[in-house]
Amino acid sequence: MRNKVTPKRTRVPRAARLALREMRGRVAHRQRYRLVSQGWQYVGAMAIIGFAAWHSGTNLVYLVFSAMVAAFVGHGFIVGISLMGLDVRRGLPHHAVAETPVSIGVTLTNRRWFLPSYGVRLTDFLANAKPVGAAFFFRVDTKSSSETHYTMTFPLRGVYKLDRLEVASRFPFGMVERYFLVSQPQELVVFPQIVEVTEWLSRLQSYQGDLAAHQKGTGLDLFGIRSYNEGEHARRIHWKSTARTQRLMVMEFDREEQPKTTIILRNLVTADLRNDPDVVRDFEIAIVAAASLATQICKSNKEVSLLTSQGIIEAGSGSEHLNRILHALARLELVTTAKRWPSDAIDRKSIVEVRFRDWQPGEGSLADVELDARDLEIRSGKMLRRPGLVEAPPPNPTSSKRRAA
């Protein structure tokens, strides 16, 4: 008796099995139908014609009914082919700004070697299934890609999680919509709204001026007088001292230092206030005020730092430093526990404190300029005082000097 030969089975790598399983899952869930209002009207008319054909037995009515059925079935078949072999990709910007339109790009690729795709609509959804925008592709040729974008305005700052994309088409007759979903989770950080804070910025600038660091430099204020060194410019000679001492004396000047600003926003609250609607509203206004001040200060090429109950962003300037501050403010939340600030964290030269609540035990104002969000409102892109409020007095420069001393 001849031995039975068992064919040797080739083991498929695990990665290939997972890829095949994912591909089968995509194909199985790719075909979804949605009967639109025009389709329901067509089905109703088709039912009436079919009933008339059955009731009358007229061949002509049967012919009309058959043509309607053929068009309906053919439409479902054509729209299915139109969506085969399509890939979609979303392109997010680095960040967005609340209340400012942002453009989000989408790319649709047709991998088929026959038949272009027509009338493809793409809808973008958040993680909570809320649509955020849509784009339309009139035609995507075979073996090619088409790019477009949609514009979205986010009402609030924060981190928005974009989840899935829906690719749909009703081509050619618009009776049946066929679609498929593509999971493409991404996060978009939305910076706080930037508004005009002219009043508080002018108060800050009038308080600051150009502060001298009392170190030798190239400023305008006199630092001292010393003996002349060979090679120094004659413009620096102090002739009065030269005549008195009978030897050449030159002037030294203070170094002019761009003032550093520290913005303080204490986001520490008690547990009972964390979900209070009024506190949350005032907190959002405070964040907008802090972000707007930081933006204006950085645009003036001056250094600014941010202190919150969750951490510190050291002093710096420029667009990258501003993005770090706005990124932190976009993610800032109300907390019930706070981190302790280092003893040297507060720049005594210029402090702006943005408040949205009463002082808690152990706290006190450190500010040269203070903004209370409870007294402010945002209107027409500007930070304004609420009607009926009296303007706060300008800061007293001597108070900061006493603190620094």
PDB file of C-alpha atoms in Angstrom, residues 117-300:
ATOM      1  CA  SER A 117     -14.575  58.812 -10.583  1.00  0.00           C
ATOM      2  CA  TYR A 118     -17.167  61.568 -10.764  1.00  0.00           C
ATOM      3  CA  GLY A 119     -19.076  63.566  -8.186  1.00  0.00           C
ATOM      4  CA  VAL A 120     -17.255  62.374  -5.051  1.00  0.00           C
ATOM      5  CA  ARG A 121     -18.087  64.162  -1.799  1.00  0.00           C
ATOM      6  CA  LEU A 122     -15.807  63.898   1.233  1.00  0.00           C
ATOM      7  CA  THR A 123     -17.056  64.683   4.765  1.00  0.00           C
ATOM      8  CA  ASP A 124     -14.784  65.027   7.805  1.00  0.00           C
ATOM      9  CA  PHE A 125     -15.961  64.037  11.293  1.00  0.00           C
ATOM     10  CA  LEU A 126     -14.789  64.668  14.838  1.00  0.00           C
ATOM     11  CA  ALA A 127     -14.422  61.855  17.352  1.00  0.00           C
ATOM     12  CA  ASN A 128     -17.943  62.637  18.640  1.00  0.00           C
ATOM     13  CA  ALA A 129     -19.348  61.981  15.123  1.00  0.00           C
ATOM     14  CA  LYS A 130     -19.987  65.693  14.511  1.00  0.00           C
ATOM     15  CA  PRO A 131     -19.185  66.782  10.930  1.00  0.00           C
ATOM     16  CA  VAL A 132     -16.685  69.629  10.681  1.00  0.00           C
ATOM     17  CA  GLY A 133     -16.373  70.177   6.946  1.00  0.00           C
ATOM     18  CA  ALA A 134     -16.863  68.771   3.465  1.00  0.00           C
ATOM     19  CA  ALA A 135     -15.129  68.918   0.087  1.00  0.00           C
ATOM     20  CA  PHE A 136     -16.297  67.976  -3.413  1.00  0.00           C
ATOM     21  CA  PHE A 137     -14.335  66.375  -6.254  1.00  0.00           C
ATOM     22  CA  PHE A 138     -15.963  66.745  -9.665  1.00  0.00           C
ATOM     23  CA  ARG A 139     -13.626  64.278 -11.380  1.00  0.00           C
ATOM     24  CA  VAL A 140     -10.635  62.160 -10.380  1.00  0.00           C
ATOM     25  CA  ASP A 141      -8.860  60.536 -13.328  1.00  0.00           C
ATOM     26  CA  THR A 142      -7.485  57.013 -13.279  1.00  0.00           C
ATOM     27  CA  LYS A 143      -4.090  56.473 -11.646  1.00  0.00           C
ATOM     28  CA  SER A 144      -4.036  60.067 -10.415  1.00  0.00           C
ATOM     29  CA  SER A 145      -4.718  62.218  -7.365  1.00  0.00           C
ATOM     30  CA  SER A 146      -6.765  65.340  -6.867  1.00  0.00           C
ATOM     31  CA  GLU A 147      -6.322  67.869  -4.068  1.00  0.00           C
ATOM     32  CA  THR A 148      -8.732  70.367  -2.582  1.00  0.00           C
ATOM     33  CA  HIS A 149      -9.508  71.859   0.813  1.00  0.00           C
ATOM     34  CA  TYR A 150     -12.365  72.907   3.010  1.00  0.00           C
ATOM     35  CA  THR A 151     -12.514  75.852   5.393  1.00  0.00           C
ATOM     36  CA  MET A 152     -13.483  75.447   9.025  1.00  0.00           C
ATOM     37  CA  THR A 153     -13.809  77.932  11.889  1.00  0.00           C
ATOM     38  CA  PHE A 154     -13.388  76.497  15.377  1.00  0.00           C
ATOM     39  CA  PRO A 155     -15.360  78.489  17.973  1.00  0.00           C
ATOM     40  CA  LEU A 156     -13.212  77.622  21.005  1.00  0.00           C
ATOM     41  CA  ARG A 157      -9.594  76.836  21.787  1.00  0.00           C
ATOM     42  CA  GLY A 158      -8.503  73.316  22.712  1.00  0.00           C
ATOM     43  CA  VAL A 159      -7.475  70.026  21.139  1.00  0.00           C
ATOM     44  CA  TYR A 160      -9.892  68.757  18.485  1.00  0.00           C
ATOM     45  CA  LYS A 161      -9.719  65.074  17.600  1.00  0.00           C
ATOM     46  CA  LEU A 162     -10.578  64.389  13.971  1.00  0.00           C
ATOM     47  CA  ASP A 163     -11.578  60.775  13.537  1.00  0.00           C
ATOM     48  CA  ARG A 164     -13.011  59.475  10.276  1.00  0.00           C
ATOM     49  CA  LEU A 165     -13.583  60.545   6.711  1.00  0.00           C
ATOM     50  CA  GLU A 166     -16.671  59.630   4.714  1.00  0.00           C
ATOM     51  CA  VAL A 167     -16.256  59.240   0.947  1.00  0.00           C
ATOM     52  CA  ALA A 168     -19.621  59.256  -0.862  1.00  0.00           C
ATOM     53  CA  SER A 169     -21.017  59.566  -4.375  1.00  0.00           C
ATOM     54  CA  ARG A 170     -24.452  59.755  -6.045  1.00  0.00           C
ATOM     55  CA  PHE A 171     -23.176  59.609  -9.609  1.00  0.00           C
ATOM     56  CA  PRO A 172     -24.812  59.394 -12.115  1.00  0.00           C
ATOM     57  CA  PHE A 173     -28.548  59.768 -11.286  1.00  0.00           C
ATOM     58  CA  GLY A 174     -28.501  60.927  -7.655  1.00  0.00           C
ATOM     59  CA  MET A 175     -31.034  58.370  -6.384  1.00  0.00           C
ATOM     60  CA  VAL A 176     -28.775  56.147  -4.273  1.00  0.00           C
ATOM     61  CA  GLU A 177     -25.772  57.367  -2.332  1.00  0.00           C
ATOM     62  CA  ARG A 178     -23.001  54.890  -1.787  1.00  0.00           C
ATOM     63  CA  TYR A 179     -20.251  55.622   0.729  1.00  0.00           C
ATOM     64  CA  PHE A 180     -17.446  54.161   2.788  1.00  0.00           C
ATOM     65  CA  LEU A 181     -15.638  55.294   5.933  1.00  0.00           C
ATOM     66  CA  VAL A 182     -11.898  55.710   6.410  1.00  0.00           C
ATOM     67  CA  SER A 183     -10.527  55.847   9.947  1.00  0.00           C
ATOM     68  CA  GLN A 184      -7.799  58.492  10.117  1.00  0.00           C
ATOM     69  CA  PRO A 185      -7.477  59.793  13.706  1.00  0.00           C
ATOM     70  CA  GLN A 186      -5.544  63.054  14.028  1.00  0.00           C
ATOM     71  CA  GLU A 187      -5.357  65.910  16.514  1.00  0.00           C
ATOM     72  CA  LEU A 188      -5.495  69.616  15.747  1.00  0.00           C
ATOM     73  CA  VAL A 189      -4.469  72.139  18.408  1.00  0.00           C
ATOM     74  CA  VAL A 190      -6.605  75.285  18.254  1.00  0.00           C
ATOM     75  CA  PHE A 191      -4.945  78.324  19.820  1.00  0.00           C
ATOM     76  CA  PRO A 192      -7.010  80.869  21.783  1.00  0.00           C
ATOM     77  CA  GLN A 193      -8.662  83.705  19.925  1.00  0.00           C
ATOM     78  CA  ILE A 194      -6.430  86.751  19.452  1.00  0.00           C
ATOM     79  CA  VAL A 195      -8.120  90.124  20.020  1.00  0.00           C
ATOM     80  CA  GLU A 196      -7.066  93.732  20.460  1.00  0.00           C
ATOM     81  CA  VAL A 197      -5.924  94.624  23.984  1.00  0.00           C
ATOM     82  CA  THR A 198      -4.839  98.170  23.215  1.00  0.00           C
ATOM     83  CA  GLU A 199      -5.780  99.684  26.580  1.00  0.00           C
ATOM     84  CA  TRP A 200      -3.828  97.238  28.704  1.00  0.00           C
ATOM     85  CA  LEU A 201      -0.901  97.073  26.303  1.00  0.00           C
ATOM     86  CA  SER A 202      -0.504 100.863  26.346  1.00  0.00           C
ATOM     87  CA  ARG A 203      -0.648 100.855  30.156  1.00  0.00           C
ATOM     88  CA  LEU A 204       2.038  98.192  30.230  1.00  0.00           C
ATOM     89  CA  GLN A 205       4.247 100.060  27.769  1.00  0.00           C
ATOM     90  CA  SER A 206       3.891 103.357  29.616  1.00  0.00           C
ATOM     91  CA  TYR A 207       4.903 101.604  32.814  1.00  0.00           C
ATOM     92  CA  GLN A 208       7.872  99.820  31.292  1.00  0.00           C
ATOM     93  CA  GLY A 209       9.732 102.164  28.978  1.00  0.00           C
ATOM     94  CA  ASP A 210      13.245 101.041  28.200  1.00  0.00           C
ATOM     95  CA  LEU A 211      14.658  99.812  31.515  1.00  0.00           C
ATOM     96  CA  ALA A 212      18.345 100.268  32.091  1.00  0.00           C
ATOM     97  CA  ALA A 213      20.154  97.268  33.468  1.00  0.00           C
ATOM     98  CA  HIS A 214      22.828  99.424  35.173  1.00  0.00           C
ATOM     99  CA  GLN A 215      25.533  97.664  33.243  1.00  0.00           C
ATOM    100  CA  LYS A 216      27.942  99.114  30.765  1.00  0.00           C
ATOM    101  CA  GLY A 217      26.587  99.163  27.263  1.00  0.00           C
ATOM    102  CA  THR A 218      25.488 101.422  24.411  1.00  0.00           C
ATOM    103  CA  GLY A 219      22.441 103.094  25.920  1.00  0.00           C
ATOM    104  CA  LEU A 220      21.762 106.793  26.418  1.00  0.00           C
ATOM    105  CA  ASP A 221      22.064 107.149  30.201  1.00  0.00           C
ATOM    106  CA  LEU A 222      25.479 107.946  31.678  1.00  0.00           C
ATOM    107  CA  PHE A 223      27.050 105.046  33.591  1.00  0.00           C
ATOM    108  CA  GLY A 224      30.366 106.619  34.560  1.00  0.00           C
ATOM    109  CA  ILE A 225      33.586 108.293  33.464  1.00  0.00           C
ATOM    110  CA  ARG A 226      36.973 106.627  33.123  1.00  0.00           C
ATOM    111  CA  SER A 227      40.381 107.147  31.573  1.00  0.00           C
ATOM    112  CA  TYR A 228      40.756 107.113  27.825  1.00  0.00           C
ATOM    113  CA  ASN A 229      42.126 103.957  26.165  1.00  0.00           C
ATOM    114  CA  GLU A 230      43.986 104.116  22.903  1.00  0.00           C
ATOM    115  CA  GLY A 231      41.791 103.552  19.880  1.00  0.00           C
ATOM    116  CA  GLU A 232      38.505 104.738  21.398  1.00  0.00           C
ATOM    117  CA  HIS A 233      36.309 107.113  19.404  1.00  0.00           C
ATOM    118  CA  ALA A 234      36.694 110.817  20.107  1.00  0.00           C
ATOM    119  CA  ARG A 235      32.908 111.243  20.404  1.00  0.00           C
ATOM    120  CA  ARG A 236      33.027 109.497  23.782  1.00  0.00           C
ATOM    121  CA  ILE A 237      35.513 111.968  25.299  1.00  0.00           C
ATOM    122  CA  HIS A 238      34.092 113.933  28.239  1.00  0.00           C
ATOM    123  CA  TRP A 239      35.741 117.299  27.709  1.00  0.00           C
ATOM    124  CA  LYS A 240      34.743 118.852  31.015  1.00  0.00           C
ATOM    125  CA  SER A 241      36.375 116.050  33.025  1.00  0.00           C
ATOM    126  CA  THR A 242      39.352 116.084  30.670  1.00  0.00           C
ATOM    127  CA  ALA A 243      39.919 119.781  31.341  1.00  0.00           C
ATOM    128  CA  ARG A 244      39.584 119.308  35.081  1.00  0.00           C
ATOM    129  CA  THR A 245      41.936 116.310  35.366  1.00  0.00           C
ATOM    130  CA  GLN A 246      44.316 117.330  32.589  1.00  0.00           C
ATOM    131  CA  ARG A 247      44.039 113.870  30.976  1.00  0.00           C
ATOM    132  CA  LEU A 248      41.670 112.335  28.485  1.00  0.00           C
ATOM    133  CA  MET A 249      38.483 110.968  30.059  1.00  0.00           C
ATOM    134  CA  VAL A 250      35.711 109.071  28.251  1.00  0.00           C
ATOM    135  CA  MET A 251      32.066 108.439  29.047  1.00  0.00           C
ATOM    136  CA  GLU A 252      30.501 105.026  29.643  1.00  0.00           C
ATOM    137  CA  PHE A 253      26.784 104.417  29.203  1.00  0.00           C
ATOM    138  CA  ASP A 254      24.208 102.083  30.664  1.00  0.00           C
ATOM    139  CA  ARG A 255      23.077  99.094  28.652  1.00  0.00           C
ATOM    140  CA  GLU A 256      19.503  99.503  27.494  1.00  0.00           C
ATOM    141  CA  GLU A 257      17.620  96.300  28.124  1.00  0.00           C
ATOM    142  CA  GLN A 258      14.344  95.328  26.523  1.00  0.00           C
ATOM    143  CA  PRO A 259      11.883  94.854  29.391  1.00  0.00           C
ATOM    144  CA  LYS A 260      10.748  91.360  30.239  1.00  0.00           C
ATOM    145  CA  THR A 261       7.074  90.773  30.916  1.00  0.00           C
ATOM    146  CA  THR A 262       5.654  87.994  33.057  1.00  0.00           C
ATOM    147  CA  ILE A 263       2.024  87.013  32.478  1.00  0.00           C
ATOM    148  CA  ILE A 264       0.442  85.258  35.453  1.00  0.00           C
ATOM    149  CA  LEU A 265      -2.747  83.220  35.080  1.00  0.00           C
ATOM    150  CA  ARG A 266      -3.699  81.178  38.121  1.00  0.00           C
ATOM    151  CA  ASN A 267      -5.987  78.407  36.881  1.00  0.00           C
ATOM    152  CA  LEU A 268      -6.357  76.898  40.351  1.00  0.00           C
ATOM    153  CA  VAL A 269      -9.959  76.673  41.626  1.00  0.00           C
ATOM    154  CA  THR A 270     -11.836  74.774  44.284  1.00  0.00           C
ATOM    155  CA  ALA A 271     -13.659  71.604  43.280  1.00  0.00           C
ATOM    156  CA  ASP A 272     -17.109  73.220  43.529  1.00  0.00           C
ATOM    157  CA  LEU A 273     -16.151  75.953  41.016  1.00  0.00           C
ATOM    158  CA  ARG A 274     -14.526  73.733  38.418  1.00  0.00           C
ATOM    159  CA  ASN A 275     -17.777  73.116  36.515  1.00  0.00           C
ATOM    160  CA  ASP A 276     -19.465  76.434  37.305  1.00  0.00           C
ATOM    161  CA  PRO A 277     -20.623  77.980  33.967  1.00  0.00           C
ATOM    162  CA  ASP A 278     -19.764  81.549  35.008  1.00  0.00           C
ATOM    163  CA  VAL A 279     -16.283  80.553  36.167  1.00  0.00           C
ATOM    164  CA  VAL A 280     -15.658  78.597  32.958  1.00  0.00           C
ATOM    165  CA  ARG A 281     -16.794  81.575  30.852  1.00  0.00           C
ATOM    166  CA  ASP A 282     -14.556  84.022  32.739  1.00  0.00           C
ATOM    167  CA  PHE A 283     -11.673  81.535  32.532  1.00  0.00           C
ATOM    168  CA  GLU A 284     -11.969  81.426  28.730  1.00  0.00           C
ATOM    169  CA  ILE A 285     -11.962  85.233  28.574  1.00  0.00           C
ATOM    170  CA  ALA A 286      -8.858  85.271  30.781  1.00  0.00           C
ATOM    171  CA  ILE A 287      -7.092  82.857  28.431  1.00  0.00           C
ATOM    172  CA  VAL A 288      -7.965  85.034  25.421  1.00  0.00           C
ATOM    173  CA  ALA A 289      -6.587  88.086  27.261  1.00  0.00           C
ATOM    174  CA  ALA A 290      -3.341  86.301  28.178  1.00  0.00           C
ATOM    175  CA  ALA A 291      -2.877  84.962  24.640  1.00  0.00           C
ATOM    176  CA  SER A 292      -3.545  88.373  23.081  1.00  0.00           C
ATOM    177  CA  LEU A 293      -1.075  90.127  25.394  1.00  0.00           C
ATOM    178  CA  ALA A 294       1.616  87.521  24.730  1.00  0.00           C
ATOM    179  CA  THR A 295       1.076  87.857  20.975  1.00  0.00           C
ATOM    180  CA  GLN A 296       1.378  91.644  20.999  1.00  0.00           C
ATOM    181  CA  ILE A 297       4.462  91.576  23.237  1.00  0.00           C
ATOM    182  CA  CYS A 298       6.241  88.996  21.053  1.00  0.00           C
ATOM    183  CA  LYS A 299       5.407  91.022  17.941  1.00  0.00           C
ATOM    184  CA  SER A 300       7.239  93.933  19.599  1.00  0.00           C
TER     185      SER A 300
END
